[in-house]
Short mmCIF file of C-alpha atoms and ligand atoms in Angstrom, two decimals:
data_model
loop_
_atom_site.label_atom_id
_atom_site.label_comp_id
_atom_site.label_asym_id
_atom_site.label_seq_id
_atom_site.Cartn_x
_atom_site.Cartn_y
_atom_site.Cartn_z
CA MET A 1 -27.59 8.20 27.53
CA THR A 2 -25.20 5.92 28.31
CA ASP A 3 -21.58 6.58 28.47
CA TYR A 4 -20.51 4.20 25.12
CA GLU A 5 -16.92 3.04 24.19
CA ALA A 6 -15.81 1.55 21.27
CA VAL A 7 -14.11 -1.86 20.80
CA ILE A 8 -12.20 -2.17 17.69
CA GLY A 9 -9.80 -4.51 16.83
CA LEU A 10 -7.55 -4.43 13.30
CA GLU A 11 -6.80 -8.03 11.33
CA THR A 12 -4.35 -6.51 8.57
CA HIS A 13 -2.55 -8.06 4.93
CA ILE A 14 0.15 -6.95 4.37
CA GLN A 15 1.93 -6.99 1.13
CA LEU A 16 5.95 -8.14 1.19
CA ASN A 17 7.78 -6.46 -1.58
CA THR A 18 9.46 -9.74 -2.31
CA THR A 19 10.65 -9.50 -5.83
CA THR A 20 9.38 -13.30 -6.16
CA LYS A 21 5.91 -15.07 -5.09
CA ILE A 22 5.90 -17.18 -2.26
CA PHE A 23 5.51 -20.64 -3.94
CA CYS A 24 6.75 -19.77 -7.24
CA ALA A 25 9.62 -17.48 -9.09
CA CYS A 26 6.81 -15.37 -10.76
CA LYS A 27 6.99 -11.45 -10.50
CA ALA A 28 5.48 -10.59 -7.30
CA ASP A 29 4.62 -6.92 -8.13
CA SER A 30 1.98 -6.52 -11.08
CA TRP A 31 0.87 -3.60 -10.17
CA ASN A 32 1.69 -2.13 -14.11
CA ASP A 33 1.25 -5.21 -16.16
CA PRO A 34 -1.62 -6.81 -18.08
CA PRO A 35 -3.71 -9.72 -16.20
CA ASN A 36 -2.82 -12.80 -16.25
CA THR A 37 1.37 -12.30 -17.17
CA ASN A 38 2.83 -13.00 -14.16
CA ILE A 39 1.36 -16.70 -13.64
CA CYS A 40 2.73 -20.07 -14.15
CA PRO A 41 1.63 -23.61 -13.13
CA VAL A 42 2.30 -23.72 -9.63
CA CYS A 43 0.34 -20.23 -8.77
CA THR A 44 -2.58 -20.97 -10.88
CA GLY A 45 -2.87 -24.26 -9.26
CA LEU A 46 -2.15 -26.72 -12.18
CA PRO A 47 -2.32 -30.47 -11.17
CA GLY A 48 1.02 -32.26 -10.51
CA VAL A 49 2.89 -28.98 -9.38
CA LEU A 50 4.32 -28.30 -6.44
CA PRO A 51 5.26 -25.39 -4.10
CA VAL A 52 8.87 -24.56 -2.89
CA LEU A 53 8.92 -21.93 -0.31
CA ASN A 54 10.89 -18.34 -0.99
CA GLU A 55 12.88 -17.78 2.27
CA ALA A 56 12.76 -14.09 1.68
CA VAL A 57 9.00 -14.21 2.65
CA VAL A 58 9.87 -15.63 6.10
CA GLU A 59 13.00 -13.53 6.29
CA LYS A 60 10.26 -10.20 5.72
CA GLY A 61 7.80 -12.35 8.33
CA ILE A 62 10.14 -12.58 11.52
CA ILE A 63 11.24 -8.97 10.59
CA LEU A 64 7.57 -7.46 11.35
CA ALA A 65 7.23 -10.05 14.24
CA ALA A 66 10.80 -8.98 15.48
CA ALA A 67 9.09 -5.60 15.47
CA MET A 68 5.87 -5.74 17.44
CA HIS A 69 7.92 -7.62 20.04
CA ALA A 70 5.84 -10.48 19.25
CA ASP A 71 6.99 -14.24 19.68
CA ILE A 72 8.91 -15.67 16.89
CA GLN A 73 8.13 -19.56 16.65
CA LYS A 74 10.92 -21.97 16.17
CA VAL A 75 8.43 -24.83 13.96
CA SER A 76 5.07 -23.27 12.09
CA PHE A 77 3.22 -24.97 9.69
CA PHE A 78 1.13 -23.99 6.44
CA ASP A 79 -1.94 -25.19 6.15
CA ARG A 80 -4.93 -25.42 3.34
CA LYS A 81 -8.01 -23.26 3.70
CA ASN A 82 -10.73 -24.57 1.34
CA TYR A 83 -13.39 -22.78 -0.05
CA PHE A 84 -14.68 -22.54 -3.54
CA TYR A 85 -14.35 -18.68 -5.21
CA PRO A 86 -13.30 -17.90 -9.03
CA ASP A 87 -10.38 -16.38 -8.22
CA LEU A 88 -8.63 -19.07 -5.79
CA PRO A 89 -8.20 -21.51 -9.10
CA LYS A 90 -6.66 -24.46 -6.23
CA GLY A 91 -9.80 -24.72 -4.10
CA TYR A 92 -7.62 -23.71 -1.29
CA GLN A 93 -4.94 -20.84 -0.11
CA ILE A 94 -2.49 -22.04 1.59
CA SER A 95 -2.08 -20.62 4.72
CA GLN A 96 -0.83 -20.73 8.41
CA TYR A 97 -3.87 -21.46 11.21
CA ASP A 98 -2.85 -23.19 14.60
CA ARG A 99 0.62 -22.86 13.96
CA PRO A 100 1.21 -19.49 13.30
CA LEU A 101 5.02 -17.97 12.25
CA ALA A 102 4.52 -16.24 15.39
CA ARG A 103 1.94 -14.73 18.10
CA GLY A 104 1.87 -12.61 21.12
CA GLY A 105 3.54 -8.89 20.45
CA PHE A 106 2.09 -5.57 20.82
CA LEU A 107 2.29 -2.01 19.04
CA GLU A 108 2.38 0.86 21.30
CA LEU A 109 0.22 3.57 19.13
CA PRO A 110 1.42 7.09 20.57
CA VAL A 111 -1.67 8.66 20.29
CA PRO A 112 -1.49 12.33 19.90
CA ALA A 113 -3.40 15.63 21.31
CA SER A 114 -6.49 16.50 20.37
CA ALA A 115 -9.29 17.92 20.94
CA ASP A 116 -10.84 15.37 23.24
CA GLY A 117 -7.84 15.41 25.59
CA PRO A 118 -3.79 15.12 25.92
CA ALA A 119 -1.76 12.70 24.16
CA TYR A 120 -1.11 9.40 25.40
CA ILE A 121 -0.26 6.36 24.41
CA ARG A 122 -1.81 2.47 23.24
CA HIS A 123 -1.19 -0.66 24.39
CA VAL A 124 -2.00 -2.81 21.38
CA ALA A 125 -1.71 -6.14 21.43
CA ILE A 126 -0.91 -8.47 18.76
CA HIS A 127 -2.59 -12.28 19.05
CA LYS A 128 -0.89 -13.59 16.00
CA LEU A 129 1.06 -13.01 13.03
CA HIS A 130 1.22 -15.71 10.16
CA MET A 131 2.47 -15.97 6.44
CA GLU A 132 0.03 -17.15 3.52
CA GLU A 133 -1.03 -16.53 -0.05
CA ASP A 134 -2.81 -14.17 -1.25
CA ALA A 135 -5.67 -15.27 -4.17
CA GLY A 136 -6.49 -13.73 -7.28
CA LYS A 137 -8.60 -10.65 -8.82
CA THR A 138 -12.41 -10.99 -10.34
CA LYS A 139 -14.51 -7.91 -12.37
CA ASN A 140 -16.78 -7.14 -14.22
CA GLU A 141 -17.18 -5.85 -17.56
CA ASP A 142 -19.48 -5.09 -19.80
CA GLY A 143 -21.59 -7.67 -18.34
CA ARG A 144 -18.63 -10.18 -18.52
CA ARG A 145 -16.74 -11.91 -15.55
CA LEU A 146 -13.01 -11.86 -16.04
CA ILE A 147 -10.40 -13.48 -13.39
CA ASP A 148 -6.85 -11.77 -13.20
CA PHE A 149 -4.69 -14.39 -11.82
CA ASN A 150 -1.28 -12.17 -11.72
CA ARG A 151 -2.33 -11.70 -7.71
CA CYS A 152 -2.19 -15.27 -6.74
CA GLY A 153 1.10 -16.27 -4.58
CA VAL A 154 1.87 -12.97 -3.71
CA PRO A 155 3.07 -13.08 -0.05
CA LEU A 156 0.87 -11.14 2.89
CA VAL A 157 1.30 -11.47 5.98
CA GLU A 158 -1.74 -11.10 7.98
CA MET A 159 -1.40 -9.68 11.33
CA VAL A 160 -4.76 -9.89 13.85
CA THR A 161 -4.97 -7.18 17.19
CA GLY A 162 -6.74 -7.61 20.36
CA PRO A 163 -9.95 -5.56 21.13
CA ASP A 164 -7.60 -2.66 22.52
CA LEU A 165 -8.68 0.37 20.20
CA ARG A 166 -11.05 2.43 21.43
CA SER A 167 -12.17 5.20 18.79
CA ALA A 168 -11.97 5.73 14.39
CA ASP A 169 -9.07 7.79 15.32
CA GLU A 170 -6.79 5.27 17.18
CA ALA A 171 -7.88 3.02 14.52
CA ALA A 172 -6.46 5.48 12.05
CA GLN A 173 -3.48 6.12 14.25
CA TYR A 174 -3.14 2.92 14.64
CA LEU A 175 -2.80 2.03 10.39
CA ILE A 176 -0.38 4.83 10.39
CA ARG A 177 2.01 3.91 12.94
CA LEU A 178 1.71 0.61 10.62
CA ARG A 179 2.38 2.10 8.05
CA GLN A 180 5.31 3.91 8.60
CA LEU A 181 7.01 0.98 10.65
CA LEU A 182 6.11 -1.17 7.39
CA ARG A 183 8.39 1.29 5.24
CA TRP A 184 11.07 1.36 7.58
CA LEU A 185 11.78 -2.18 8.05
CA GLY A 186 11.62 -2.11 4.39
CA ILE A 187 9.60 -5.33 3.90
CA SER A 188 6.39 -2.98 2.06
CA GLU A 189 5.49 -0.40 0.31
CA ALA A 190 2.91 -0.49 2.83
CA ASP A 191 0.25 1.43 -0.07
CA MET A 192 -2.80 0.84 0.32
CA GLU A 193 -4.57 2.33 -3.25
CA LYS A 194 -2.24 -0.70 -4.43
CA GLY A 195 -3.61 -2.97 -2.08
CA HIS A 196 -0.08 -3.37 0.14
CA LEU A 197 -1.87 -3.11 3.07
CA ARG A 198 -5.41 -3.92 3.45
CA CYS A 199 -7.67 -3.62 6.36
CA ASP A 200 -10.63 -5.42 8.14
CA ALA A 201 -11.94 -3.74 11.64
CA ASN A 202 -13.89 -5.65 14.18
CA VAL A 203 -16.63 -3.32 15.79
CA SER A 204 -18.13 -3.13 18.99
CA ILE A 205 -19.16 -1.06 21.88
CA ARG A 206 -19.85 -1.51 25.78
CA PRO A 207 -20.57 1.09 28.54
CA ARG A 208 -17.78 2.63 28.85
CA GLY A 209 -15.09 1.36 31.51
CA ALA A 210 -17.07 -2.28 31.40
CA ASP A 211 -14.43 -5.20 30.82
CA TYR A 212 -16.99 -7.91 28.37
CA LEU A 213 -17.27 -7.87 25.09
CA ASN A 214 -20.75 -7.20 22.79
CA PRO A 215 -21.15 -8.87 20.07
CA LYS A 216 -19.19 -7.23 17.38
CA THR A 217 -19.52 -6.89 13.34
CA GLU A 218 -16.81 -6.81 10.54
CA ILE A 219 -16.13 -4.12 8.19
CA LYS A 220 -13.88 -5.85 5.23
CA ASN A 221 -11.87 -4.28 2.96
CA VAL A 222 -11.03 -0.77 3.57
CA ASN A 223 -8.56 0.65 1.11
CA SER A 224 -7.69 3.77 2.62
CA ILE A 225 -6.74 5.42 5.84
CA VAL A 226 -9.13 8.18 5.26
CA ALA A 227 -12.07 5.96 4.70
CA VAL A 228 -11.19 2.99 7.73
CA ARG A 229 -11.61 5.96 10.45
CA GLU A 230 -14.98 6.68 8.21
CA ALA A 231 -15.87 3.52 8.18
CA ILE A 232 -15.74 2.79 11.54
CA GLN A 233 -17.48 6.00 13.29
CA VAL A 234 -20.65 5.66 10.89
CA GLU A 235 -20.34 2.16 12.61
CA ILE A 236 -20.05 3.02 16.07
CA GLU A 237 -22.97 5.51 15.44
CA ARG A 238 -25.09 3.21 14.44
CA GLN A 239 -24.29 0.31 16.96
CA ILE A 240 -25.03 3.66 19.82
CA ARG A 241 -27.77 4.49 17.87
CA GLU A 242 -29.76 0.90 17.66
CA THR A 243 -28.51 -0.34 21.68
CA GLU A 244 -30.13 3.41 22.80
CA ALA A 245 -33.35 1.79 20.77
CA GLY A 246 -33.44 -1.19 22.75
CA ARG A 247 -32.53 -3.57 19.81
CA ARG A 248 -30.12 -6.32 19.50
CA ILE A 249 -25.79 -5.55 17.19
CA GLU A 250 -25.91 -8.60 15.16
CA ALA A 251 -22.92 -10.24 13.91
CA TRP A 252 -22.82 -8.87 10.17
CA THR A 253 -20.65 -8.59 7.95
CA LEU A 254 -20.31 -5.32 6.07
CA GLU A 255 -19.25 -3.18 3.27
CA TRP A 256 -18.44 0.42 3.12
CA ASP A 257 -19.50 1.95 0.45
CA GLU A 258 -16.95 4.78 0.33
CA ASP A 259 -18.89 7.24 -2.70
CA ALA A 260 -22.32 6.98 -0.44
CA GLY A 261 -20.55 7.09 2.96
CA VAL A 262 -22.82 3.61 3.61
CA LEU A 263 -22.08 0.40 5.27
CA ARG A 264 -23.51 -2.13 2.76
CA LYS A 265 -24.85 -6.12 5.00
CA MET A 266 -22.55 -8.67 2.67
CA ARG A 267 -23.17 -12.07 2.33
CA SER A 268 -23.47 -14.34 6.00
CA LYS A 269 -19.33 -15.75 6.48
CA GLU A 270 -18.07 -18.79 6.52
CA THR A 271 -17.10 -20.06 10.20
CA GLU A 272 -13.57 -21.45 11.09
CA ALA A 273 -15.41 -24.91 10.28
CA ASP A 274 -16.63 -24.19 6.42
CA TYR A 275 -12.73 -23.96 5.59
CA ARG A 276 -11.64 -27.41 6.78
CA TYR A 277 -8.15 -26.66 7.74
CA PHE A 278 -6.16 -29.25 7.55
CA ARG A 279 -1.77 -29.33 7.11
CA GLU A 280 -0.35 -28.44 3.18
CA PRO A 281 1.02 -31.84 2.71
CA ASP A 282 3.18 -30.42 -0.17
CA LEU A 283 5.46 -28.10 2.24
CA LEU A 284 7.94 -29.06 5.05
CA PRO A 285 7.19 -27.71 8.26
CA ILE A 286 9.21 -24.47 8.77
CA LYS A 287 11.72 -24.89 11.77
CA LEU A 288 13.60 -21.98 12.15
CA ASP A 289 17.95 -22.35 12.23
CA GLU A 290 19.00 -20.76 15.93
CA ALA A 291 22.20 -19.43 14.29
CA TRP A 292 20.24 -18.37 10.90
CA LEU A 293 17.60 -16.65 12.92
CA GLU A 294 20.06 -14.54 15.16
CA ALA A 295 21.59 -13.42 12.50
CA LEU A 296 19.06 -12.23 10.68
CA LEU A 297 17.64 -10.70 13.49
CA ALA A 298 20.84 -8.65 13.83
CA THR A 299 20.25 -6.66 10.54
CA MET A 300 16.79 -5.31 12.50
CA PRO A 301 17.49 -1.35 12.26
CA GLU A 302 16.67 0.78 15.36
CA LEU A 303 13.16 1.39 15.66
CA PRO A 304 11.07 4.87 15.22
CA LEU A 305 9.90 5.39 17.74
CA GLU A 306 13.60 4.78 20.06
CA ARG A 307 14.91 6.83 17.76
CA ARG A 308 12.72 9.51 18.77
CA VAL A 309 13.41 9.24 22.29
CA ARG A 310 17.03 8.79 21.21
CA PHE A 311 17.06 12.03 18.90
CA MET A 312 16.02 14.09 21.99
CA GLN A 313 18.52 12.61 24.51
CA GLN A 314 21.57 12.54 22.25
CA TYR A 315 20.86 15.53 20.21
CA GLY A 316 18.52 17.94 22.88
CA LEU A 317 16.23 18.14 20.07
CA PRO A 318 12.91 19.24 21.28
CA GLU A 319 10.15 16.87 20.39
CA TYR A 320 8.51 18.51 17.44
CA ASP A 321 11.61 18.24 15.61
CA ALA A 322 12.77 14.29 16.62
CA ASP A 323 8.94 14.30 15.39
CA ILE A 324 8.53 14.89 12.50
CA LEU A 325 12.79 13.70 11.48
CA THR A 326 11.98 10.39 12.59
CA THR A 327 8.54 9.59 10.32
CA GLU A 328 11.54 8.57 7.54
CA ARG A 329 13.78 6.31 8.11
CA SER A 330 15.73 7.78 5.21
CA LEU A 331 15.42 11.02 6.87
CA SER A 332 16.82 10.22 10.45
CA GLU A 333 20.37 8.71 9.01
CA TYR A 334 20.39 11.98 6.73
CA PHE A 335 20.28 14.39 9.85
CA GLU A 336 22.47 11.39 11.97
CA GLU A 337 25.48 12.24 9.11
CA ALA A 338 24.58 15.50 8.15
CA VAL A 339 25.29 16.06 12.24
CA ARG A 340 28.57 14.51 12.41
CA SER A 341 29.77 16.24 9.41
CA TYR A 342 28.54 19.68 10.63
CA GLY A 343 30.03 18.86 14.49
CA GLY A 344 27.92 21.74 15.54
CA ASP A 345 25.04 22.59 17.35
CA PRO A 346 22.13 19.92 15.71
CA LYS A 347 19.39 21.93 16.07
CA ARG A 348 20.73 24.08 13.72
CA VAL A 349 21.03 21.21 10.90
CA SER A 350 17.49 20.49 11.95
CA ASN A 351 16.59 23.67 11.47
CA TRP A 352 17.46 23.86 8.27
CA LEU A 353 16.77 20.19 7.21
CA MET A 354 12.97 21.10 8.31
CA ASN A 355 12.49 23.99 7.09
CA ASP A 356 14.08 23.79 3.66
CA VAL A 357 15.52 20.32 2.54
CA LEU A 358 12.17 18.63 3.80
CA ARG A 359 10.80 20.76 1.47
CA MET A 360 12.96 19.83 -1.70
CA ILE A 361 12.16 16.05 -0.54
CA ASN A 362 8.13 16.53 -0.23
CA GLU A 363 8.05 19.00 -4.05
CA LYS A 364 10.55 16.02 -5.64
CA GLY A 365 8.41 13.38 -4.23
CA ILE A 366 11.57 11.71 -3.28
CA ALA A 367 13.37 10.39 0.10
CA ALA A 368 16.12 11.90 1.36
CA ASN A 369 19.30 9.50 0.43
CA GLU A 370 18.06 10.00 -2.85
CA LEU A 371 18.96 13.86 -2.85
CA ASN A 372 22.01 15.35 -4.99
CA LEU A 373 22.71 17.72 -1.66
CA THR A 374 24.47 15.43 0.35
CA PRO A 375 24.25 15.52 4.24
CA ASP A 376 27.74 16.13 4.15
CA TYR A 377 27.26 19.16 1.53
CA LEU A 378 24.28 20.10 3.55
CA ALA A 379 27.14 20.51 6.52
CA GLU A 380 29.93 22.98 4.60
CA ILE A 381 26.83 24.75 3.62
CA ILE A 382 26.03 25.60 7.11
CA LYS A 383 28.95 26.21 7.85
CA LEU A 384 29.95 28.15 5.28
CA VAL A 385 27.11 30.53 6.95
CA ASP A 386 28.80 30.12 10.32
CA SER A 387 31.34 31.27 9.13
CA GLY A 388 30.60 34.69 7.34
CA ILE A 389 31.38 33.80 4.08
CA VAL A 390 28.14 33.54 2.34
CA ASN A 391 24.93 35.07 4.38
CA THR A 392 22.02 33.23 4.70
CA ASN A 393 20.17 34.36 1.22
CA THR A 394 22.94 32.64 -0.16
CA GLY A 395 22.91 29.55 1.67
CA LYS A 396 19.19 29.24 1.46
CA SER A 397 19.75 29.41 -2.98
CA LEU A 398 22.85 27.10 -2.33
CA LEU A 399 20.46 24.07 -1.41
CA ASP A 400 19.04 24.44 -4.92
CA LYS A 401 22.10 24.98 -6.76
CA VAL A 402 23.56 22.13 -5.43
CA GLU A 403 20.78 19.59 -6.12
CA GLN A 404 20.21 20.99 -9.62
CA THR A 405 24.23 20.64 -10.85
CA GLY A 406 25.22 17.81 -8.24
CA PHE A 407 28.21 20.07 -7.66
CA ALA A 408 30.40 21.08 -3.81
CA PRO A 409 29.07 24.22 -2.13
CA GLY A 410 32.27 25.73 -2.41
CA GLU A 411 32.77 24.91 -5.90
CA ILE A 412 29.53 26.74 -6.73
CA VAL A 413 30.91 29.44 -4.39
CA GLN A 414 34.08 30.46 -6.03
CA LYS A 415 33.08 29.69 -9.77
CA GLU A 416 29.83 32.44 -9.43
CA GLY A 417 31.73 34.49 -7.03
CA LEU A 418 28.93 34.45 -4.28
CA ALA A 419 31.42 34.63 -1.07
CA LYS A 420 29.48 37.52 0.63
CA VAL A 421 30.34 41.17 0.32
CA SER A 422 31.45 42.89 3.42
CA ASP A 423 33.78 45.25 1.84
CA ALA A 424 31.82 48.17 2.84
CA SER A 425 33.75 50.85 0.14
CA ALA A 426 32.19 48.44 -2.85
CA ILE A 427 28.80 47.92 -0.65
CA GLU A 428 28.91 52.14 -0.56
CA ALA A 429 29.66 51.76 -4.14
CA VAL A 430 26.37 49.80 -4.81
CA ALA A 431 24.23 51.63 -3.32
CA ALA A 432 25.13 55.27 -3.95
CA GLU A 433 24.23 54.02 -7.29
CA VAL A 434 20.81 52.77 -6.12
CA LEU A 435 20.29 55.96 -4.10
CA ALA A 436 21.61 57.94 -7.35
CA GLU A 437 18.64 55.72 -10.01
CA SER A 438 15.49 56.17 -7.75
CA PRO A 439 15.43 60.03 -6.38
CA ASP A 440 11.41 59.72 -5.86
CA GLN A 441 11.88 57.13 -3.04
CA VAL A 442 15.26 59.04 -1.06
CA ALA A 443 12.34 61.77 -1.39
CA SER A 444 9.75 60.07 0.29
CA TYR A 445 12.71 59.01 2.73
CA LYS A 446 13.34 62.18 3.42
CA SER A 447 10.53 63.57 3.98
CA GLY A 448 10.20 61.12 7.19
CA LYS A 449 8.94 57.68 5.88
CA THR A 450 12.02 55.98 6.75
CA THR A 451 10.57 52.57 6.62
CA ILE A 452 11.53 52.59 3.28
CA ILE A 453 15.18 52.16 4.18
CA GLY A 454 13.96 47.75 3.33
CA TRP A 455 13.43 48.91 -0.03
CA PHE A 456 16.44 50.08 -0.33
CA VAL A 457 18.23 47.52 1.19
CA GLY A 458 16.88 44.35 -1.44
CA GLN A 459 17.64 47.42 -4.09
CA VAL A 460 21.34 46.41 -3.37
CA MET A 461 21.02 42.57 -2.93
CA LYS A 462 20.18 42.93 -5.98
CA LYS A 463 22.53 44.50 -7.90
CA SER A 464 24.90 42.61 -6.32
CA ARG A 465 23.04 39.27 -6.66
CA GLY A 466 22.30 38.96 -3.01
CA LYS A 467 26.72 39.28 -2.56
CA ALA A 468 25.91 42.64 0.54
CA ASP A 469 26.11 41.66 3.82
CA PRO A 470 22.34 43.62 4.83
CA GLN A 471 24.06 44.92 8.02
CA THR A 472 26.48 46.40 6.57
CA ALA A 473 24.36 47.78 3.10
CA HIS A 474 21.41 49.20 6.25
CA LYS A 475 24.13 51.23 7.88
CA ILE A 476 25.82 52.60 5.19
CA LEU A 477 22.01 53.29 3.18
CA GLU A 478 21.70 55.08 6.46
CA GLU A 479 24.62 56.80 6.49
CA LEU A 480 23.88 58.10 3.26
CA LEU A 481 20.94 59.06 2.71
CA SER A 482 21.29 60.76 6.31
CA LYS A 483 23.85 63.34 4.45
ZN1 LIG B 1 3.67 -18.28 -10.77
#
């Protein structure tokens, strides 16, 4: 059998997190609102109204274009894309066609190692990036067709990649990276379940290493990363089966049925000519002012992959740590602030952060910058442990105490008397008490079961409410038991 490779391009629609819609003052995010409550004459296309462009949409679109290393166009235009559908009250969608906001970027996609081979980087071209308004939503209920216009005019950026992805896994990795980047840049919540990030996939196959393109099929509107991976995989396998059986691949539009795990053929798609694009006469061309653009681009944060490399170089972190600490922007900022405040070995901060603080963040489902346990407090706790004022266990329990109360670690240590007891006579008194209360265990220790020493240490720690230094306790117990 021929060895095939997949050729995949993705079209993503990204909902920008602006406060208001793209051409009117209606609230953009309607996720929790009843149908048709965030609408006005502009977004429902009543006669005689005029759209006004929301500057924040252009700003966020440009930030994304810059992160994709795309060529930002100094002049771009809005166009009308004409088609008839009940969720589109104007009869056209305002979009950008031949003069989009940006073109010609790329995304460097690190693909992790898998059973198929080592890690590598895939260069994914971005053909174009344009702004447009969303349409409404229709649904069937009790035999009636209902329309919700809340989504009409919600700002979207559409981004189209080249046919550069080579497997269902790479397509999934692309979406994971894109979602991370959108959140990092603060321009979209990028929640696929809520439709903030929607994806259509163009899929074809060819003999591995060939440089021509075969006819492709388009998979529409898949709404989770898992589903994108599954749908593409199913389609690749179908195309291989068809080709091997000597049948041609037709340029179908397919819809993924998530419950059945199958693709269904949809109506044949309009071609570009059917949309009768023409310039939107109610909006001016978008001309970017040089100084405005420069000021905007100056607000660009360092990107996740760059920060990951810097963390390895500047702080000497292993790749694994750098990867985790740069999954999310506020976590990476938290780490750097804690390192500054601590002043010691960055790897030590990374360990505390990845083992314990990350657990708290995940349990609470919040971002690092929302913790009561600030980077300064984390640094203070590590210093308390380093200087021997508290032992490691007390240090770990301090993390939760600071988070719960919001008090400074030093304050809690004082108030609760948590400072480590390494004074041998105090520990000896507690140890003697423990031995006196546990004659059976003492007998079994003396009969040779010396591993029970750990249990005695535990009891001493318990009685001292965690304050005893475990090493000192261990030594004293051994002495007492050998008598
Ligand atoms: Zn409106």
